[in-house]
Short mmCIF file of N, CA and C in Angstrom, two decimals:
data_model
loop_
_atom_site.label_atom_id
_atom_site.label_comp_id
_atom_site.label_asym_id
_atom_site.label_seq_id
_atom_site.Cartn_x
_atom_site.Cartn_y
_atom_site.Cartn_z
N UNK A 1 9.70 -13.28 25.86
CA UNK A 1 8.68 -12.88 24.93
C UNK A 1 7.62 -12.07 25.67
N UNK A 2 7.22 -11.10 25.31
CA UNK A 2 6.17 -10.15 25.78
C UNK A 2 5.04 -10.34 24.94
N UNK A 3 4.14 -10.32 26.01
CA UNK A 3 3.11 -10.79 25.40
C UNK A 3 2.21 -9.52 25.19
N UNK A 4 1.64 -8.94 23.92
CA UNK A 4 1.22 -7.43 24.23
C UNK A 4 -0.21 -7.21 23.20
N UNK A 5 -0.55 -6.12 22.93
CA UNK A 5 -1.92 -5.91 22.16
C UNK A 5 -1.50 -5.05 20.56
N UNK A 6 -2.61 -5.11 19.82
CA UNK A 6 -1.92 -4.26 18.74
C UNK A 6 -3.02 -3.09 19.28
N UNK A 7 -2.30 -1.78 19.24
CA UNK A 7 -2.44 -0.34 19.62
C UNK A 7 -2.91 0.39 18.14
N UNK A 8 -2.17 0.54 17.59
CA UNK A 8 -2.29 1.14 16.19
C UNK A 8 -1.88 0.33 15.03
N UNK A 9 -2.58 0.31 13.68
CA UNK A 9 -2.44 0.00 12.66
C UNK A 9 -2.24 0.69 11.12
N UNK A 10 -1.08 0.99 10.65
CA UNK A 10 -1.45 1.24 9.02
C UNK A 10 -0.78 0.46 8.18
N UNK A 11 -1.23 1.23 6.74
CA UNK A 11 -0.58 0.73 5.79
C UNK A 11 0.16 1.87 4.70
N UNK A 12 1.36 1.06 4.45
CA UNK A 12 2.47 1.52 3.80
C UNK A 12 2.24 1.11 2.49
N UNK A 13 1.63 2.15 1.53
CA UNK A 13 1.70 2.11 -0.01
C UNK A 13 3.15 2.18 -0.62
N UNK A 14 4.22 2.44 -0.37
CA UNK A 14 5.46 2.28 -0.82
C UNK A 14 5.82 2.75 -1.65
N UNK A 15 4.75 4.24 -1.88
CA UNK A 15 5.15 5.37 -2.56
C UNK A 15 5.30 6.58 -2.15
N UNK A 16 5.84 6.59 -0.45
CA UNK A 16 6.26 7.75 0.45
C UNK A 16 4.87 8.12 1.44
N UNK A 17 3.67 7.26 1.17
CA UNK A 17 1.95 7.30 1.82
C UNK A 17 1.33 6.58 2.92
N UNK A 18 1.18 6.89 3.82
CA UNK A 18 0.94 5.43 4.93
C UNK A 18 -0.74 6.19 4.96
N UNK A 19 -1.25 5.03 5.16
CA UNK A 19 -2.53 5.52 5.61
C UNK A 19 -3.22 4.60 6.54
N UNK A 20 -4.72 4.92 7.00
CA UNK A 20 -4.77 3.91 8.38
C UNK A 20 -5.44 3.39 7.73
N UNK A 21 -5.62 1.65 8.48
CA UNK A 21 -6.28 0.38 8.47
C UNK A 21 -7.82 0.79 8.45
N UNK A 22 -8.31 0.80 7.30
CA UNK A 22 -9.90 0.87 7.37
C UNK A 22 -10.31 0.12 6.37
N UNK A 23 -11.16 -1.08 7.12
CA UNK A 23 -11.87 -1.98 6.02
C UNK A 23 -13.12 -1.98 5.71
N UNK A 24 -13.35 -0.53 5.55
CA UNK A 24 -14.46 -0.24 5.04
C UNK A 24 -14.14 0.75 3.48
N UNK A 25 -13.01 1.13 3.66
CA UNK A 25 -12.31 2.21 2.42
C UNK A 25 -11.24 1.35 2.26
N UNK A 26 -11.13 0.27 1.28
CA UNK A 26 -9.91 -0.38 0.66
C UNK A 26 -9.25 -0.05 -0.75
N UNK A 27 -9.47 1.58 -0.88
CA UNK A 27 -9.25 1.80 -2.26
C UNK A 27 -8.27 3.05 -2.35
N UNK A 28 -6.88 3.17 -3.01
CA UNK A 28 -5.66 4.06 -3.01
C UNK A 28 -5.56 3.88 -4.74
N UNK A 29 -4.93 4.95 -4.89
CA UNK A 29 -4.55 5.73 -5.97
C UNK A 29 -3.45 6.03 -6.18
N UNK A 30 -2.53 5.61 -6.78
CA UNK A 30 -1.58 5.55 -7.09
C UNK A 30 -0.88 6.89 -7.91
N UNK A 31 -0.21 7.53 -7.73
CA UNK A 31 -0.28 8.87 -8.59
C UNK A 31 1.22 8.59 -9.69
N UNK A 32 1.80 7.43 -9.77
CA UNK A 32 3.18 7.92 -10.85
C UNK A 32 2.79 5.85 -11.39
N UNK A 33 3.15 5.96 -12.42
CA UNK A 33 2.93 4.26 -12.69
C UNK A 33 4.81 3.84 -12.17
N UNK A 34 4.63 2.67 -11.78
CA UNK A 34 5.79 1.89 -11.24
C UNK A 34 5.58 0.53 -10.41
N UNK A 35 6.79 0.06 -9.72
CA UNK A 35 6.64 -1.42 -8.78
C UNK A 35 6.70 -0.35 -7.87
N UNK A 36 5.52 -1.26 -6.53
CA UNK A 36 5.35 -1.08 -5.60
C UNK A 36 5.19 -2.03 -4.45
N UNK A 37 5.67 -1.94 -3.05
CA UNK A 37 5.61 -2.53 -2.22
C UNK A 37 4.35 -2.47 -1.03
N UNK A 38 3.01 -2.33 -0.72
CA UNK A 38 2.57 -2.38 0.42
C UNK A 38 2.60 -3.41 0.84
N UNK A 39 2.42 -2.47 2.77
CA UNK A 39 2.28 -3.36 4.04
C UNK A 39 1.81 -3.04 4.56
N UNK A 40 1.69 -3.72 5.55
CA UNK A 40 0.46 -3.96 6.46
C UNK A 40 1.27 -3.52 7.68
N UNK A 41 1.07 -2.81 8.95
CA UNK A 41 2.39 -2.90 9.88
C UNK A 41 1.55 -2.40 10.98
N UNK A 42 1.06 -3.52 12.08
CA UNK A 42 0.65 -3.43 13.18
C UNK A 42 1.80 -3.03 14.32
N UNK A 43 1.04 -1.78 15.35
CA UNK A 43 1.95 -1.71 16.44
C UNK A 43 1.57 -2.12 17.91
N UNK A 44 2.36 -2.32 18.92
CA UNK A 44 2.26 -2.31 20.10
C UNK A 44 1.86 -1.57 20.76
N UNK A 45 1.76 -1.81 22.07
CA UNK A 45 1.36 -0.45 22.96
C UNK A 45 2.87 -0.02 23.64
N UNK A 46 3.87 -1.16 23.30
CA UNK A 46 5.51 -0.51 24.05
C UNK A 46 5.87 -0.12 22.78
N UNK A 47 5.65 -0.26 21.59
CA UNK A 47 6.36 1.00 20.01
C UNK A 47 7.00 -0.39 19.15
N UNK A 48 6.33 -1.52 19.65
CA UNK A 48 7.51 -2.65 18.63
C UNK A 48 6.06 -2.62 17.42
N UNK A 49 6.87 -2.51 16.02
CA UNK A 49 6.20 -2.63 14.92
C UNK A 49 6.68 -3.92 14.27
N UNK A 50 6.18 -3.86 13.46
CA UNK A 50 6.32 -5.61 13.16
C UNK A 50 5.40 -5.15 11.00
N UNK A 51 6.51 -5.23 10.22
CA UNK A 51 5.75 -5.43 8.68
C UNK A 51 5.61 -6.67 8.25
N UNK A 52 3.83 -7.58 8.64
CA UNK A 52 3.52 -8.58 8.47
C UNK A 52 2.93 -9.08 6.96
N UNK A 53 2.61 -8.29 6.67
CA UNK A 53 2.04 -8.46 4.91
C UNK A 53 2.58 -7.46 4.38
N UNK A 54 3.22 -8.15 3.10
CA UNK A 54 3.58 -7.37 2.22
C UNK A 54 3.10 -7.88 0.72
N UNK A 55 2.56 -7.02 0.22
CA UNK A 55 2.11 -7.30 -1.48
C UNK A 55 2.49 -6.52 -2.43
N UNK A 56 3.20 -7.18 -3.42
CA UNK A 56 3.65 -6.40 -4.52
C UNK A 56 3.03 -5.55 -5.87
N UNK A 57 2.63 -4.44 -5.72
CA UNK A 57 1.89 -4.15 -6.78
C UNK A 57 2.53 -3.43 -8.17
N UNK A 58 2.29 -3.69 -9.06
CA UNK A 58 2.72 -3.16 -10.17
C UNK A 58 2.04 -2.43 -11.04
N UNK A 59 2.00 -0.96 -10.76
CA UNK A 59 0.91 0.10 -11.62
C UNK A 59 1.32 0.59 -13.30
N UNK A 60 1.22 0.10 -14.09
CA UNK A 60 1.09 0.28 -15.43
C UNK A 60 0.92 1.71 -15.94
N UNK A 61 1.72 2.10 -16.69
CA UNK A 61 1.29 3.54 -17.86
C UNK A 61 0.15 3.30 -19.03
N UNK A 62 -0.50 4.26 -18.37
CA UNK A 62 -1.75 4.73 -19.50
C UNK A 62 -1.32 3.83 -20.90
N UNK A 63 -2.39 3.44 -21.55
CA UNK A 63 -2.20 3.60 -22.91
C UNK A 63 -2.02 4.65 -23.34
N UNK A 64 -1.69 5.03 -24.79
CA UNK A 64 -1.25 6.26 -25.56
C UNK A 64 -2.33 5.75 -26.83
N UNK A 65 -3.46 6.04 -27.37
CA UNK A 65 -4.59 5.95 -28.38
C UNK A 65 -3.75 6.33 -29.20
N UNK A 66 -3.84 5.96 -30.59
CA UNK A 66 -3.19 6.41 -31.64
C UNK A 66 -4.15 5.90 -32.87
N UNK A 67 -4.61 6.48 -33.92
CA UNK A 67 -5.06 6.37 -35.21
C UNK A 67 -4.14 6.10 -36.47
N UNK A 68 -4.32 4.43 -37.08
CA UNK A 68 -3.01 4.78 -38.50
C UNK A 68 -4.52 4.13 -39.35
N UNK A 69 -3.83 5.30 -40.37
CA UNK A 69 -4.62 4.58 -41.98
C UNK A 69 -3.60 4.15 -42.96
N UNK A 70 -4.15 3.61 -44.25
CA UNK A 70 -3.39 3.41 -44.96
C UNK A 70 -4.10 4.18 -46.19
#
């Protein structure tokens, strides 16, 4: 077992988007509604990555407004 540091950090929106670990900006945008997978995926300083959190998100389609009378 090697014992090592985490070097770099992002996260994988799981809609083709990685972006970096900043917990000061925790806010993404989703651009197509669907299931989604992010993670969390800390690296080493020798290149071993490791996907430790993963959360499932599920982005919803717009409503569609519609007017009926009778």
């Amino acid at each position: 077992m090697v014992n090592d540091n985490i070097t770099t950090q992002y996260v994988d929106y799981g809609d083709g988007n990685i972006g970096a670990v900043n917990p000061n900006n925790t806010s993404y945008t989703y651009t197509n509604y669907g299931s989604y997978t992010l993670k969390y995926v800390p690296k080493s300083s020798v290149g071993c990555a490791a996907d430790t959190v993963f959360f499932p998100v599920v982005v919803k389609a717009k409503p569609v407004a519609s007017i009926a009378y009778n």
